[in-house]
mmCIF file of C-alpha atoms in Angstrom:
data_model
loop_
_atom_site.group_PDB
_atom_site.id
_atom_site.type_symbol
_atom_site.label_atom_id
_atom_site.label_comp_id
_atom_site.label_asym_id
_atom_site.label_seq_id
_atom_site.Cartn_x
_atom_site.Cartn_y
_atom_site.Cartn_z
ATOM 1 C CA GLN K 1 53.922 90.551 11.438
ATOM 2 C CA VAL K 2 56.148 88.877 13.995
ATOM 3 C CA GLN K 3 59.225 87.489 12.313
ATOM 4 C CA LEU K 4 62.898 86.696 12.588
ATOM 5 C CA VAL K 5 64.944 87.246 9.449
ATOM 6 C CA GLN K 6 68.399 85.715 9.262
ATOM 7 C CA SER K 7 71.408 86.606 7.180
ATOM 8 C CA GLY K 8 72.264 84.736 4.006
ATOM 9 C CA ALA K 9 74.152 81.551 3.331
ATOM 10 C CA GLU K 10 77.864 81.389 4.071
ATOM 11 C CA VAL K 11 80.718 79.294 2.735
ATOM 12 C CA LYS K 12 83.770 79.142 4.960
ATOM 13 C CA LYS K 13 87.091 77.349 5.043
ATOM 14 C CA PRO K 14 88.072 75.131 7.976
ATOM 15 C CA GLY K 15 89.491 77.176 10.843
ATOM 16 C CA ALA K 16 87.573 80.317 9.908
ATOM 17 C CA SER K 17 84.758 81.974 11.872
ATOM 18 C CA VAL K 18 81.185 82.734 10.845
ATOM 19 C CA LYS K 19 78.775 85.301 12.261
ATOM 20 C CA VAL K 20 75.053 84.869 11.614
ATOM 21 C CA SER K 21 72.532 87.610 12.301
ATOM 22 C CA CYS K 22 68.868 87.360 13.280
ATOM 23 C CA LYS K 23 66.748 90.512 12.969
ATOM 24 C CA ALA K 24 63.500 90.651 14.910
ATOM 25 C CA SER K 25 60.445 92.634 13.892
ATOM 26 C CA GLY K 26 56.814 92.890 14.920
ATOM 27 C CA TYR K 27 57.423 92.421 18.641
ATOM 28 C CA THR K 28 59.456 93.799 21.544
ATOM 29 C CA PHE K 29 62.891 92.321 20.960
ATOM 30 C CA THR K 30 63.962 92.650 24.600
ATOM 31 C CA GLY K 31 60.939 90.756 25.880
ATOM 32 C CA TYR K 32 61.923 87.288 24.681
ATOM 33 C CA TYR K 33 64.867 84.919 24.867
ATOM 34 C CA VAL K 34 66.623 84.171 21.579
ATOM 35 C CA HIS K 35 67.858 80.623 21.065
ATOM 36 C CA TRP K 36 70.265 79.358 18.442
ATOM 37 C CA VAL K 37 69.686 75.837 17.118
ATOM 38 C CA ARG K 38 71.532 74.026 14.352
ATOM 39 C CA GLN K 39 70.695 71.079 12.137
ATOM 40 C CA ALA K 40 73.330 69.149 10.230
ATOM 41 C CA PRO K 41 72.258 67.585 6.914
ATOM 42 C CA GLY K 42 69.824 64.743 7.570
ATOM 43 C CA GLN K 43 70.188 65.108 11.326
ATOM 44 C CA GLY K 44 68.089 66.355 14.231
ATOM 45 C CA LEU K 45 67.916 69.681 16.030
ATOM 46 C CA GLU K 46 70.844 70.643 18.263
ATOM 47 C CA TRP K 47 70.485 73.457 20.782
ATOM 48 C CA MET K 48 73.513 75.758 20.937
ATOM 49 C CA GLY K 49 72.544 78.363 23.518
ATOM 50 C CA TRP K 50 70.397 81.351 24.346
ATOM 51 C CA ILE K 51 70.780 85.057 24.866
ATOM 52 C CA ILE K 52 68.544 87.405 26.857
ATOM 53 C CA PRO K 53 68.387 90.521 24.667
ATOM 54 C CA ASN K 54 67.449 92.764 27.603
ATOM 55 C CA SER K 55 70.588 92.061 29.655
ATOM 56 C CA GLY K 56 72.893 90.364 27.169
ATOM 57 C CA GLY K 57 73.101 87.355 29.474
ATOM 58 C CA THR K 58 73.956 84.090 27.732
ATOM 59 C CA ASN K 59 74.043 80.380 28.380
ATOM 60 C CA TYR K 60 75.736 77.997 25.981
ATOM 61 C CA ALA K 61 75.431 74.248 25.602
ATOM 62 C CA GLN K 62 78.466 72.620 27.135
ATOM 63 C CA LYS K 63 79.603 71.362 23.720
ATOM 64 C CA PHE K 64 79.883 74.922 22.398
ATOM 65 C CA GLN K 65 81.427 76.688 25.380
ATOM 66 C CA GLY K 66 84.591 78.536 24.394
ATOM 67 C CA TRP K 67 83.676 78.178 20.778
ATOM 68 C CA VAL K 68 80.439 80.135 20.273
ATOM 69 C CA THR K 69 79.628 83.737 21.129
ATOM 70 C CA MET K 70 76.105 85.153 21.183
ATOM 71 C CA THR K 71 75.569 88.887 21.232
ATOM 72 C CA ARG K 72 72.833 91.378 20.461
ATOM 73 C CA ASP K 73 72.302 94.965 19.376
ATOM 74 C CA THR K 74 69.061 96.194 20.879
ATOM 75 C CA SER K 75 69.162 99.417 18.833
ATOM 76 C CA ILE K 76 68.465 97.382 15.694
ATOM 77 C CA SER K 77 66.658 94.416 17.311
ATOM 78 C CA THR K 78 69.258 91.965 16.091
ATOM 79 C CA ALA K 79 70.890 88.941 17.667
ATOM 80 C CA TYR K 80 74.158 87.422 16.475
ATOM 81 C CA MET K 81 75.783 84.033 16.736
ATOM 82 C CA GLU K 82 79.485 83.678 16.001
ATOM 83 C CA LEU K 83 81.107 80.256 15.733
ATOM 84 C CA SER K 84 84.871 80.052 15.538
ATOM 85 C CA ARG K 85 87.428 77.448 14.489
ATOM 86 C CA LEU K 86 85.003 75.952 12.009
ATOM 87 C CA ARG K 87 85.319 72.302 10.976
ATOM 88 C CA SER K 88 83.616 70.405 8.187
ATOM 89 C CA ASP K 89 81.137 68.890 10.634
ATOM 90 C CA ASP K 90 79.883 72.386 11.471
ATOM 91 C CA THR K 91 78.202 72.362 8.072
ATOM 92 C CA ALA K 92 74.562 72.837 8.996
ATOM 93 C CA VAL K 93 71.521 75.064 8.874
ATOM 94 C CA TYR K 94 71.594 77.486 11.781
ATOM 95 C CA TYR K 95 68.295 78.794 13.171
ATOM 96 C CA CYS K 96 67.398 81.481 15.633
ATOM 97 C CA ALA K 97 64.116 81.231 17.537
ATOM 98 C CA ARG K 98 62.418 83.292 20.223
ATOM 99 C CA GLU K 99 60.885 82.046 23.466
ATOM 100 C CA ASP K 100 58.876 83.744 26.178
ATOM 101 C CA LEU K 101 59.589 82.837 29.794
ATOM 102 C CA ALA K 102 57.900 83.868 33.001
ATOM 103 C CA VAL K 103 58.967 83.409 36.601
ATOM 104 C CA ARG K 104 56.267 83.270 39.275
ATOM 105 C CA GLY K 105 57.583 82.493 42.705
ATOM 106 C CA ALA K 106 59.914 79.531 42.452
ATOM 107 C CA ARG K 107 58.417 78.235 39.205
ATOM 108 C CA HIS K 108 59.634 78.950 35.665
ATOM 109 C CA TYR K 109 57.058 78.914 32.856
ATOM 110 C CA TYR K 110 58.381 78.215 29.380
ATOM 111 C CA TYR K 111 56.248 78.978 26.337
ATOM 112 C CA GLY K 112 58.180 77.168 23.618
ATOM 113 C CA MET K 113 60.060 78.511 20.602
ATOM 114 C CA ASP K 114 57.101 79.988 18.788
ATOM 115 C CA VAL K 115 58.829 82.009 16.068
ATOM 116 C CA TRP K 116 61.782 80.744 14.061
ATOM 117 C CA GLY K 117 64.038 82.337 11.514
ATOM 118 C CA GLN K 118 64.224 80.938 8.022
ATOM 119 C CA GLY K 119 67.605 79.342 8.711
ATOM 120 C CA THR K 120 71.097 80.158 7.477
ATOM 121 C CA THR K 121 73.088 77.495 5.668
ATOM 122 C CA VAL K 122 76.727 77.444 6.672
ATOM 123 C CA THR K 123 78.987 75.250 4.559
ATOM 124 C CA VAL K 124 82.509 74.532 5.746
ATOM 125 C CA SER K 125 84.706 73.224 2.994
ATOM 126 C CA SER K 126 88.286 73.550 1.873
ATOM 127 C CA SER I 1 73.694 65.705 30.753
ATOM 128 C CA TYR I 2 69.951 65.340 30.348
ATOM 129 C CA GLU I 3 68.671 63.253 27.458
ATOM 130 C CA LEU I 4 65.341 62.869 25.687
ATOM 131 C CA THR I 5 64.655 59.690 23.725
ATOM 132 C CA GLN I 6 62.177 59.371 20.855
ATOM 133 C CA PRO I 7 61.431 56.451 18.519
ATOM 134 C CA PRO I 8 63.059 57.063 15.125
ATOM 135 C CA SER I 9 59.868 56.401 13.213
ATOM 136 C CA VAL I 10 56.122 55.972 13.621
ATOM 137 C CA SER I 11 53.634 54.968 10.944
ATOM 138 C CA VAL I 12 49.904 55.646 10.908
ATOM 139 C CA SER I 13 47.033 55.234 8.469
ATOM 140 C CA PRO I 14 45.084 58.311 7.408
ATOM 141 C CA GLY I 15 42.280 59.085 9.836
ATOM 142 C CA GLN I 16 43.829 57.037 12.635
ATOM 143 C CA THR I 17 45.531 58.241 15.812
ATOM 144 C CA ALA I 18 49.290 58.657 15.946
ATOM 145 C CA SER I 19 51.191 58.713 19.225
ATOM 146 C CA ILE I 20 54.804 59.810 19.505
ATOM 147 C CA THR I 21 56.604 59.352 22.803
ATOM 148 C CA CYS I 22 59.484 61.202 24.391
ATOM 149 C CA SER I 23 61.266 59.731 27.406
ATOM 150 C CA GLY I 24 63.517 61.369 29.944
ATOM 151 C CA ASP I 25 64.305 61.078 33.627
ATOM 152 C CA LYS I 26 61.436 62.657 35.588
ATOM 153 C CA LEU I 27 60.305 64.425 32.441
ATOM 154 C CA GLY I 28 56.871 64.829 34.023
ATOM 155 C CA ASP I 29 58.421 67.337 36.435
ATOM 156 C CA LYS I 30 59.389 69.569 33.513
ATOM 157 C CA TYR I 31 57.413 71.217 30.731
ATOM 158 C CA ALA I 32 57.554 69.446 27.368
ATOM 159 C CA CYS I 33 57.189 71.085 23.966
ATOM 160 C CA TRP I 34 56.738 69.557 20.541
ATOM 161 C CA TYR I 35 57.823 70.832 17.142
ATOM 162 C CA GLN I 36 56.824 69.748 13.653
ATOM 163 C CA GLN I 37 59.337 70.079 10.833
ATOM 164 C CA LYS I 38 58.613 69.419 7.171
ATOM 165 C CA PRO I 39 61.396 69.028 4.605
ATOM 166 C CA GLY I 40 63.108 72.287 3.785
ATOM 167 C CA GLN I 41 61.157 74.232 6.409
ATOM 168 C CA SER I 42 61.930 75.696 9.824
ATOM 169 C CA PRO I 43 60.479 73.850 12.822
ATOM 170 C CA MET I 44 57.022 74.889 14.011
ATOM 171 C CA LEU I 45 55.784 74.771 17.601
ATOM 172 C CA VAL I 46 52.698 72.550 17.929
ATOM 173 C CA ILE I 47 52.516 71.964 21.708
ATOM 174 C CA TYR I 48 53.971 73.862 24.669
ATOM 175 C CA GLN I 49 53.690 73.442 28.437
ATOM 176 C CA ASP I 50 52.857 69.755 27.917
ATOM 177 C CA ASN I 51 49.413 70.200 26.408
ATOM 178 C CA LYS I 52 48.799 73.745 25.184
ATOM 179 C CA ARG I 53 48.340 74.512 21.502
ATOM 180 C CA PRO I 54 49.604 77.774 19.975
ATOM 181 C CA SER I 55 47.009 79.671 17.996
ATOM 182 C CA GLY I 56 46.535 78.199 14.563
ATOM 183 C CA ILE I 57 47.457 74.641 15.533
ATOM 184 C CA PRO I 58 44.579 72.232 14.792
ATOM 185 C CA GLU I 59 42.715 70.633 17.678
ATOM 186 C CA ARG I 60 43.768 67.179 16.483
ATOM 187 C CA PHE I 61 47.183 67.862 18.048
ATOM 188 C CA SER I 62 47.303 67.189 21.792
ATOM 189 C CA GLY I 63 49.942 66.428 24.389
ATOM 190 C CA SER I 64 50.428 64.870 27.782
ATOM 191 C CA ASN I 65 53.339 64.482 30.167
ATOM 192 C CA SER I 66 53.631 62.291 33.236
ATOM 193 C CA GLY I 67 56.294 60.264 34.974
ATOM 194 C CA ASN I 68 59.153 59.803 32.548
ATOM 195 C CA THR I 69 57.195 60.133 29.316
ATOM 196 C CA ALA I 70 55.653 62.924 27.272
ATOM 197 C CA THR I 71 53.342 61.982 24.408
ATOM 198 C CA LEU I 72 52.240 63.865 21.327
ATOM 199 C CA THR I 73 48.930 62.575 19.984
ATOM 200 C CA ILE I 74 47.543 63.373 16.566
ATOM 201 C CA SER I 75 43.905 62.361 16.200
ATOM 202 C CA GLY I 76 42.438 61.836 12.752
ATOM 203 C CA THR I 77 45.891 62.042 11.199
ATOM 204 C CA GLN I 78 46.023 63.673 7.792
ATOM 205 C CA ALA I 79 48.534 63.328 4.997
ATOM 206 C CA MET I 80 49.710 66.868 5.711
ATOM 207 C CA ASP I 81 50.840 65.740 9.181
ATOM 208 C CA GLU I 82 53.632 63.647 7.688
ATOM 209 C CA ALA I 83 56.781 65.281 9.074
ATOM 210 C CA ASP I 84 59.556 65.004 11.629
ATOM 211 C CA TYR I 85 58.533 65.708 15.216
ATOM 212 C CA TYR I 86 60.878 66.786 18.008
ATOM 213 C CA CYS I 87 60.234 66.991 21.718
ATOM 214 C CA GLN I 88 62.061 69.570 23.813
ATOM 215 C CA ALA I 89 62.433 70.431 27.482
ATOM 216 C CA TRP I 90 64.411 72.701 29.733
ATOM 217 C CA ASP I 91 66.823 71.143 32.202
ATOM 218 C CA SER I 92 68.139 73.701 34.684
ATOM 219 C CA SER I 93 69.115 76.575 32.401
ATOM 220 C CA THR I 94 69.745 74.533 29.288
ATOM 221 C CA VAL I 95 67.520 73.254 26.499
ATOM 222 C CA VAL I 96 67.397 69.671 25.283
ATOM 223 C CA PHE I 97 65.854 68.268 22.119
ATOM 224 C CA GLY I 98 64.894 64.687 21.498
ATOM 225 C CA GLY I 99 66.415 62.965 18.499
ATOM 226 C CA GLY I 100 63.269 63.318 16.426
ATOM 227 C CA THR I 101 60.588 60.967 15.095
ATOM 228 C CA LYS I 102 59.661 60.632 11.452
ATOM 229 C CA LEU I 103 55.892 60.276 11.154
ATOM 230 C CA THR I 104 54.779 58.468 8.020
ATOM 231 C CA VAL I 105 51.137 58.572 6.983
ATOM 232 C CA LEU I 106 50.375 55.637 4.718
#
């Protein structure tokens, strides 16, 4: 079945980096955008950025520019999100999600994030 | 930067209709999506392109989007619909989520 399986929970010290993986199966990995979204404890969803697996093109939320790096390895259908210089307020559940997009003429058609990973808990604590 | 505003909470009685709004500048010119999230679970897409339901989403979920407001409507609300709901839209090449609405069925 179509699924995204993320790597396991991480505990990091302030100032360290974390790299979370998201392995796709059941569909053509290069045919969909992959978004990264995080959720701090008791808070809402925060979009971090997307990667186009086909080209490797990325776009990051302004808040995360210079601080997050999204990559992919198409040979193993896996996307990665690396966040550096971690602080305690980066403690959150990090999700990957796929989205289909189509461009017809001047119009973009977005199909929503229809498959989500199970989430990876990242705890930043000294 | 673009912002989407949702009410923090909405309450509804079982069997009644719940409406959750999402406001943003000229939101009607964009596509709105809605996600349902239950405690300890990943979000789930319930509406995309303003009013389309993914397969497996019950017909009681519907959406609309016009002017500055998108609305998620749940008809005949059931206890299982109690959850947090988030709207989402694309603005240029970035994605924006609303702050979320906690739907209580009581």
